[in-house]
XYZ file of C-alpha atoms in Angstrom:
527
model
C 0.027 -0.011 -0.004
C 1.431 3.398 -0.956
C 0.389 6.981 -0.498
C 1.659 9.745 -2.737
C -0.604 12.477 -1.388
C 1.108 12.575 2.061
C 4.322 14.537 2.072
C 4.626 15.550 5.666
C 3.728 14.225 9.189
C 2.677 16.427 12.128
C 3.007 14.242 15.194
C 1.417 15.962 18.177
C 1.868 14.472 21.626
C 0.444 15.827 24.894
C 2.183 14.713 28.082
C 0.192 12.792 30.727
C -3.122 13.364 28.971
C -5.817 10.856 29.947
C -7.891 9.367 27.137
C -11.172 10.158 28.915
C -10.488 13.911 29.370
C -11.495 14.887 25.856
C -14.992 15.654 24.658
C -14.706 13.319 21.626
C -13.891 10.466 24.015
C -17.054 11.197 26.061
C -16.060 13.713 28.745
C -19.290 15.510 29.555
C -17.961 19.032 30.266
C -14.413 19.604 28.981
C -14.180 21.979 26.024
C -11.952 20.482 23.264
C -13.679 21.564 20.045
C -10.511 21.635 17.878
C -9.354 18.107 18.899
C -12.949 17.021 18.299
C -12.779 18.461 14.807
C -9.628 16.404 14.185
C -11.628 13.342 15.162
C -14.307 14.271 12.622
C -11.610 14.617 9.935
C -9.905 11.331 10.677
C -10.186 8.173 12.766
C -10.484 8.116 16.540
C -9.016 4.949 18.085
C -10.821 3.874 21.264
C -8.350 1.157 22.293
C -4.866 2.688 21.836
C -2.196 1.677 24.334
C 1.317 2.774 25.169
C 4.269 0.395 25.758
C 5.296 1.908 29.067
C 3.337 3.807 31.756
C 6.160 6.358 32.282
C 7.381 9.089 29.917
C 10.754 7.717 29.015
C 9.910 4.085 28.288
C 6.692 4.987 26.433
C 8.337 7.546 24.214
C 11.371 5.417 23.353
C 8.975 2.711 22.181
C 7.066 5.270 20.050
C 10.309 6.721 18.605
C 11.906 3.355 17.841
C 8.815 1.352 16.944
C 10.031 -1.316 19.398
C 8.769 -2.647 22.671
C 10.551 -1.790 25.950
C 12.070 -5.239 26.185
C 13.639 -4.660 22.708
C 14.987 -1.146 23.200
C 16.027 -1.441 26.872
C 15.225 2.107 28.000
C 12.828 0.769 30.601
C 12.336 3.924 32.703
C 13.032 7.624 32.686
C 16.649 8.748 32.280
C 17.901 5.427 31.028
C 19.965 6.148 27.922
C 18.597 5.121 24.558
C 21.254 2.883 22.981
C 23.088 4.641 20.168
C 22.869 1.383 18.230
C 19.055 1.683 17.886
C 17.350 3.146 14.882
C 14.799 5.842 15.658
C 12.254 7.628 13.470
C 14.890 10.145 12.268
C 17.300 7.379 11.217
C 14.590 5.899 8.911
C 13.756 9.325 7.431
C 17.144 10.971 6.929
C 18.345 8.743 4.042
C 15.201 9.848 2.121
C 15.863 13.601 2.646
C 12.911 14.006 5.007
C 13.739 16.474 7.794
C 12.824 15.119 11.217
C 12.620 17.712 14.035
C 11.142 18.205 17.509
C 9.443 21.117 19.179
C 9.076 20.382 22.871
C 9.763 17.280 24.941
C 11.274 13.898 23.951
C 12.778 12.615 27.237
C 15.615 11.025 25.162
C 18.613 10.386 27.402
C 21.854 10.379 25.365
C 23.997 7.274 25.290
C 27.291 9.037 26.008
C 29.103 5.924 26.969
C 27.926 4.038 23.879
C 29.053 6.877 21.664
C 32.481 6.957 23.286
C 32.920 3.215 22.904
C 32.098 3.465 19.181
C 34.326 6.499 18.711
C 31.431 8.822 17.800
C 32.153 12.496 18.214
C 29.038 13.862 19.876
C 30.027 17.454 18.923
C 29.499 16.893 15.187
C 26.085 17.349 13.582
C 25.778 13.612 13.139
C 26.831 12.893 16.740
C 24.507 15.476 18.181
C 21.628 14.051 16.213
C 22.338 10.570 17.551
C 22.315 11.936 21.068
C 18.937 13.546 20.396
C 17.364 10.209 19.399
C 17.340 11.164 15.725
C 15.280 14.358 16.217
C 16.804 17.633 15.076
C 16.352 19.786 18.200
C 14.632 22.753 16.565
C 13.228 23.535 20.033
C 14.102 20.644 22.385
C 12.764 21.317 25.847
C 11.677 18.612 28.315
C 10.235 21.365 30.526
C 11.131 20.268 34.016
C 13.278 22.790 35.858
C 12.988 22.309 39.658
C 13.050 25.340 41.998
C 16.548 26.602 42.782
C 17.921 25.303 39.440
C 19.793 27.931 37.386
C 18.551 27.496 33.808
C 20.967 28.467 31.031
C 21.030 28.019 27.301
C 17.292 27.319 27.188
C 15.327 29.090 24.471
C 12.051 29.243 26.346
C 13.593 30.615 29.502
C 15.539 33.192 27.445
C 12.211 34.087 25.759
C 10.638 34.636 29.171
C 13.522 36.865 30.294
C 13.203 38.881 27.063
C 9.592 39.624 28.081
C 10.484 40.858 31.522
C 10.310 37.668 33.611
C 13.761 38.081 35.198
C 14.967 35.043 37.171
C 17.606 32.349 37.171
C 14.688 29.949 36.629
C 11.760 31.782 34.989
C 10.207 28.441 33.945
C 9.600 27.717 37.612
C 9.292 31.168 39.153
C 6.858 32.526 36.572
C 5.494 29.986 34.052
C 4.854 27.275 36.684
C 4.261 29.142 39.865
C 1.705 31.705 41.154
C 2.164 34.756 43.381
C 0.686 35.191 46.851
C -1.004 38.347 48.021
C 2.162 39.110 49.936
C 4.256 38.733 46.745
C 5.776 35.363 47.547
C 6.290 32.696 44.904
C 3.807 29.804 45.286
C 5.610 26.898 43.663
C 3.615 24.910 41.141
C 5.275 21.752 42.532
C 2.895 22.174 45.502
C -0.579 20.919 44.671
C -2.130 23.305 47.171
C -1.601 26.208 44.740
C -3.035 24.430 41.668
C -6.064 26.686 41.458
C -4.013 29.890 41.337
C -3.021 31.496 38.023
C 0.577 31.213 36.698
C 2.658 34.357 36.792
C 2.887 34.679 33.032
C 0.483 36.089 30.493
C -1.264 33.313 28.584
C 0.584 34.103 25.344
C 3.885 33.724 27.140
C 3.147 30.297 28.640
C 4.697 27.126 27.297
C 1.876 25.720 25.127
C 1.380 28.764 22.882
C 5.105 29.342 22.694
C 5.739 25.820 21.463
C 2.842 26.119 19.011
C 4.317 29.283 17.510
C 7.680 27.535 17.184
C 6.044 24.619 15.392
C 4.441 27.028 12.923
C 7.799 28.715 12.344
C 9.387 25.392 11.530
C 6.643 24.509 9.076
C 6.815 27.895 7.440
C 10.615 27.607 7.037
C 10.257 24.240 5.349
C 8.121 25.564 2.508
C 7.648 22.727 0.025
C 10.403 20.481 1.450
C 9.047 17.297 3.117
C 9.167 17.068 6.930
C 8.149 15.156 10.010
C 7.634 17.416 13.018
C 7.081 16.093 16.537
C 5.182 18.816 18.414
C 5.443 17.523 21.994
C 3.606 19.568 24.643
C 4.802 19.239 28.238
C 1.270 19.856 29.515
C -1.065 18.770 31.102
C 1.855 17.024 32.970
C 2.551 18.416 36.414
C 3.276 21.006 37.737
C -0.470 21.515 37.523
C -0.375 25.291 36.920
C -2.338 27.155 34.228
C -2.270 30.795 33.226
C -5.396 32.945 33.331
C -8.065 32.349 32.110
C -7.488 28.609 32.069
C -6.734 28.310 35.821
C -10.397 28.771 36.787
C -12.196 27.766 33.607
C -13.554 24.612 35.306
C -14.830 23.693 38.804
C -14.979 20.564 40.886
C -18.456 19.927 39.310
C -16.740 19.331 35.982
C -14.393 16.465 36.951
C -15.144 12.797 36.361
C -16.195 10.685 39.367
C -13.234 8.880 40.905
C -12.691 5.240 39.984
C -11.807 3.443 43.212
C -13.320 1.233 45.880
C -12.547 0.454 49.523
C -12.190 -3.149 48.448
C -9.022 -2.273 46.574
C -7.337 -1.699 49.922
C -8.278 -5.129 51.291
C -5.200 -7.364 50.947
C -3.938 -5.679 47.783
C -1.125 -7.024 45.591
C 2.202 -6.089 47.204
C 3.169 -3.863 44.228
C -0.214 -2.182 44.244
C 0.118 -1.612 47.966
C 3.549 -0.089 47.481
C 2.362 2.364 44.883
C -0.558 3.378 47.149
C 2.205 4.469 49.570
C 3.871 6.671 46.901
C 3.612 10.362 47.863
C 1.373 11.484 44.888
C -0.929 8.555 45.680
C -1.364 9.465 49.310
C -1.896 13.141 48.429
C -4.534 12.409 45.696
C -6.357 10.124 48.128
C -6.930 12.989 50.552
C -10.271 14.858 50.599
C -10.361 17.934 48.397
C -7.180 17.386 46.399
C -8.817 16.069 43.228
C -11.410 18.902 43.420
C -8.610 21.462 43.518
C -6.124 19.939 41.001
C -8.290 18.416 38.239
C -10.059 21.635 37.182
C -6.597 23.094 36.438
C -5.555 19.826 34.674
C -8.681 20.378 32.484
C -7.795 24.016 31.850
C -4.350 22.978 30.598
C -6.054 20.569 28.160
C -8.406 23.266 26.817
C -5.343 25.546 26.363
C -3.715 22.868 24.249
C -6.996 22.503 22.277
C -7.114 26.249 21.616
C -3.498 26.178 20.309
C -4.281 23.154 18.099
C -7.112 25.293 16.618
C -4.567 27.985 15.759
C -2.183 25.448 14.326
C -4.912 23.857 12.175
C -5.921 27.273 10.850
C -2.266 27.849 9.957
C -2.076 24.514 8.028
C -5.206 25.419 6.109
C -3.951 28.888 5.218
C -0.619 27.483 3.981
C -2.211 24.489 2.193
C -0.330 21.995 4.370
C -3.517 20.465 5.571
C -3.802 18.784 2.120
C -0.520 16.901 2.234
C 0.157 16.354 5.974
C -0.722 13.302 8.060
C -1.763 14.577 11.484
C -1.532 12.455 14.629
C -2.663 13.481 18.067
C -1.959 11.298 21.092
C -0.388 11.143 24.570
C 2.550 9.249 26.112
C 0.393 7.992 29.047
C -2.434 9.064 31.329
C -2.643 10.267 34.934
C -4.300 8.464 37.848
C -5.532 11.713 39.490
C -6.714 9.663 42.489
C -8.226 6.765 40.641
C -7.535 3.407 42.404
C -6.039 5.376 45.321
C -3.080 6.282 43.076
C -1.432 9.447 41.795
C 0.842 10.115 38.858
C 1.311 6.903 36.746
C 3.451 3.680 36.648
C 0.897 0.882 36.989
C -1.271 -0.550 34.251
C -4.878 0.504 34.722
C -6.541 1.841 31.563
C -6.430 5.280 33.295
C -2.716 5.318 32.499
C -1.831 2.937 29.663
C -4.820 3.729 27.451
C -4.370 6.922 25.554
C -6.205 9.102 23.027
C -5.188 8.491 19.406
C -6.579 10.414 16.461
C -5.116 10.149 12.976
C -6.028 12.375 10.072
C -4.980 10.997 6.699
C -5.452 13.685 3.943
C -5.525 11.050 1.208
C -8.674 10.434 -0.822
C -8.397 6.748 0.144
C -9.203 7.705 3.741
C -12.400 9.557 2.909
C -14.558 6.561 3.742
C -13.384 6.390 7.332
C -13.530 10.126 8.266
C -15.259 10.780 11.498
C -15.364 7.118 12.519
C -14.129 5.365 15.576
C -12.094 2.145 15.557
C -12.386 -0.348 18.355
C -9.371 -2.360 17.223
C -6.452 -2.698 19.690
C -3.600 -0.567 18.474
C -0.301 0.493 20.095
C 2.172 3.312 20.118
C 4.715 1.117 18.312
C 2.328 1.205 15.321
C 2.915 4.912 14.699
C 6.415 4.750 13.185
C 5.505 2.166 10.550
C 2.376 4.254 9.864
C 4.531 7.341 9.183
C 6.811 5.461 6.854
C 3.849 3.797 5.077
C 2.077 7.108 4.593
C 5.260 8.764 3.175
C 5.717 5.792 0.785
C 9.059 4.861 2.382
C 10.492 1.429 3.079
C 9.288 -0.267 6.308
C 12.249 -2.188 7.731
C 10.505 -4.956 9.603
C 13.777 -6.357 10.953
C 13.620 -3.307 13.247
C 9.959 -2.455 13.644
C 7.643 -4.385 15.923
C 4.450 -2.508 15.214
C 2.312 -2.461 12.095
C 0.970 0.377 9.910
C -2.391 1.825 10.766
C -3.066 2.761 7.140
C -5.346 -0.233 6.532
C -7.563 0.945 9.390
C -7.473 4.516 8.099
C -8.475 3.460 4.571
C -11.258 1.016 5.276
C -9.203 -2.170 5.030
C -9.548 -3.189 8.695
C -10.212 -6.779 7.776
C -6.447 -7.185 7.454
C -5.748 -6.054 11.015
C -4.359 -8.918 13.020
C -3.425 -7.439 16.397
C -5.643 -8.690 19.258
C -3.653 -7.643 22.324
C -1.490 -4.845 23.711
C 1.675 -5.143 25.842
C 3.070 -2.572 28.274
C 6.094 -2.861 30.551
C 7.587 -1.141 33.598
C 9.947 -1.581 36.489
C 9.411 -0.587 40.162
C 13.165 -0.741 40.794
C 13.286 3.118 41.051
C 10.506 3.317 43.707
C 11.749 2.488 47.206
C 8.202 2.572 48.591
C 7.430 -0.391 46.351
C 10.691 -2.323 46.134
C 11.977 -2.146 49.752
C 8.897 -3.633 51.516
C 8.931 -6.477 48.994
C 12.660 -7.014 49.403
C 13.180 -7.330 45.655
C 16.628 -6.765 44.105
C 16.621 -4.035 41.436
C 16.928 -6.619 38.622
C 13.777 -8.442 39.746
C 11.293 -5.633 39.650
C 9.932 -6.072 36.120
C 6.224 -5.942 35.347
C 4.586 -6.764 31.990
C 0.910 -6.197 31.079
C -0.918 -8.205 28.467
C -4.315 -6.708 27.569
C -6.980 -8.118 25.292
C -10.515 -6.873 24.859
C -11.695 -9.229 27.664
C -8.777 -9.548 30.079
C -5.804 -7.679 31.558
C -2.996 -9.747 32.956
C 0.077 -8.305 34.752
C 3.112 -10.510 35.250
C 5.351 -9.501 38.173
C 8.781 -10.950 38.806
C 8.705 -13.368 41.726
C 5.183 -12.423 42.815
C 1.615 -13.509 41.897
C 0.144 -11.858 38.819
C -2.709 -9.452 38.672
C -5.784 -10.146 36.582
C -8.847 -8.081 35.664
C -12.053 -9.061 33.975
C -12.591 -6.128 31.630
C -16.032 -7.280 30.515
C -17.653 -7.608 34.035
C -15.233 -5.190 35.802
C -14.384 -2.404 33.282
C -13.169 -0.065 35.999
C -10.587 -2.702 37.168
C -11.611 -2.693 40.821
C -11.323 -6.407 41.542
C -7.930 -8.179 41.160
C -8.455 -11.829 40.277
C -4.763 -12.671 40.387
C -5.215 -15.249 43.156
C -8.759 -16.341 42.333
C -8.868 -20.144 42.118
C -11.684 -20.088 39.597
C -9.587 -17.950 37.202
C -6.466 -20.132 37.186
C -7.091 -21.238 33.557
C -7.416 -17.627 32.440
C -4.086 -16.723 34.057
C -2.461 -19.672 32.368
C -3.814 -18.658 29.015
C -2.660 -15.058 29.392
C 0.806 -16.157 30.559
C 1.079 -18.300 27.428
C 0.193 -15.216 25.387
C 3.010 -13.348 27.183
C 5.541 -16.125 26.439
C 4.503 -16.234 22.758
C 4.942 -12.522 22.559
C 8.417 -12.678 24.104
C 9.494 -15.334 21.655
C 8.455 -13.116 18.769
C 10.650 -10.087 19.391
C 12.768 -8.708 16.562
C 16.223 -10.063 17.323
C 17.938 -10.150 13.950
C 18.101 -6.411 13.272
C 21.173 -6.683 11.048
C 19.425 -8.512 8.199
C 16.168 -7.949 6.269
C 13.503 -10.722 6.395
C 13.681 -11.142 2.589
C 17.395 -11.707 2.806
C 16.810 -14.451 5.334
C 14.126 -16.115 3.206
C 16.460 -16.188 0.159
C 19.569 -17.276 2.048
C 19.328 -21.016 1.385
C 18.953 -20.524 -2.353
C 21.933 -18.182 -2.392
C 24.017 -20.880 -0.746
C 22.996 -23.488 -3.307
C 23.667 -21.080 -6.264
C 27.077 -20.321 -4.809
C 27.902 -24.021 -4.830
C 27.897 -24.444 -1.121
C 26.842 -28.080 -0.639
C 26.820 -28.972 2.999
C 26.880 -32.648 3.958
C 26.534 -33.977 0.391
C 27.649 -37.609 -0.162
């Protein structure tokens, strides 16, 4: 399948955006008209899953098209091996510019580069350290209080508009001001309902949107793939006026949790309930104060997407650009007595995914919803397929979504999603269990009916998604569900045996190898 009408890809990712906090996914009160219009122009996927419930692992799977087990960057700040091919590596040989505006969470493999003799100060070396993305405006957007920020374009931009500080990202863009003139740090949830100290047009989301439009304008008619990666609505939960009080506690979704979840919980679940964000979000009044601001940040993103889509229409780029809108994971926000992310409830591993294909072949699916199980690893092969570029299946572990976008869903074969994480970095989970850091792995297998979580050295978790869609009852030790656990474990083993291991040779070359031997006169074991 080829597509000659797609010349560019605009890959938009919001950070920590839940799938159920968009109007087109059923939220009753949030205002997201521009994202909703994208859904009407393309296909909205109702069962899209990420490969890791933390930023780093999830994004590295998206950028490589490989599962966490295959790329090894299993948590935040674990270097992405310089030996791996990312999106940029697949595009550069075909003269397609691949750039980022915003966050990637790519951690450079400095040691690997040194071992291979790669000079990271050259253009090529710097590109490798950026995970293949040209850093047109790379900014992961997390500058803690007291940190002196230098050589950062956004912070320099803030200073140029009068926000003078060693760390204007924190002191102005992500903090509010008390009546006495003291900084109220956005890292403290108690201030979530207060407006940020910057004008709305100076905040991160519109700034990054303008930078994206500048990149597209500079490109003219040259093909490109741009990753516009918003840091919000990721914490700190701080929004500029008027978004800080656009919503109230009456607008938030009811919490998904039950007292039964605290009765003899799985040891890993218990450990994550003791994690600071979980304890805070389980307190009375916290959700009611924080989530309205979380929603305001989402609506701000939506407004900026509206401006971006208008720009694409005015420049004609809407006619030749594949547009993708998604998230790297969700946010518990108090569901299941948890905060932040890291476990595998749909609240976190299920994400919004909307794909707009400008090709005429996609006209028949516009405005539809697909219930098929799809994964973040499917995006990279989709990009290559849409751009009519080779899809190197020795590297890629996902499959192109184009058949689903163009009414050929009968060829879709995926019936489960896999996500992985480690609790090695969380003392509140690991230490009570007494697990060594190399035995803290967790792997989720999710079908339409069941969710199974394998945990090293501990019983699994199991949820019946048909009869318990909110995942409130763990059947991991239920005697009557032993056969289901065995079946799901076999699925996990089959999946592990099918990872792409032979990345140095194309599948077609393997298939023709024996004939090449015979033609070359290599006759092994002949009498």
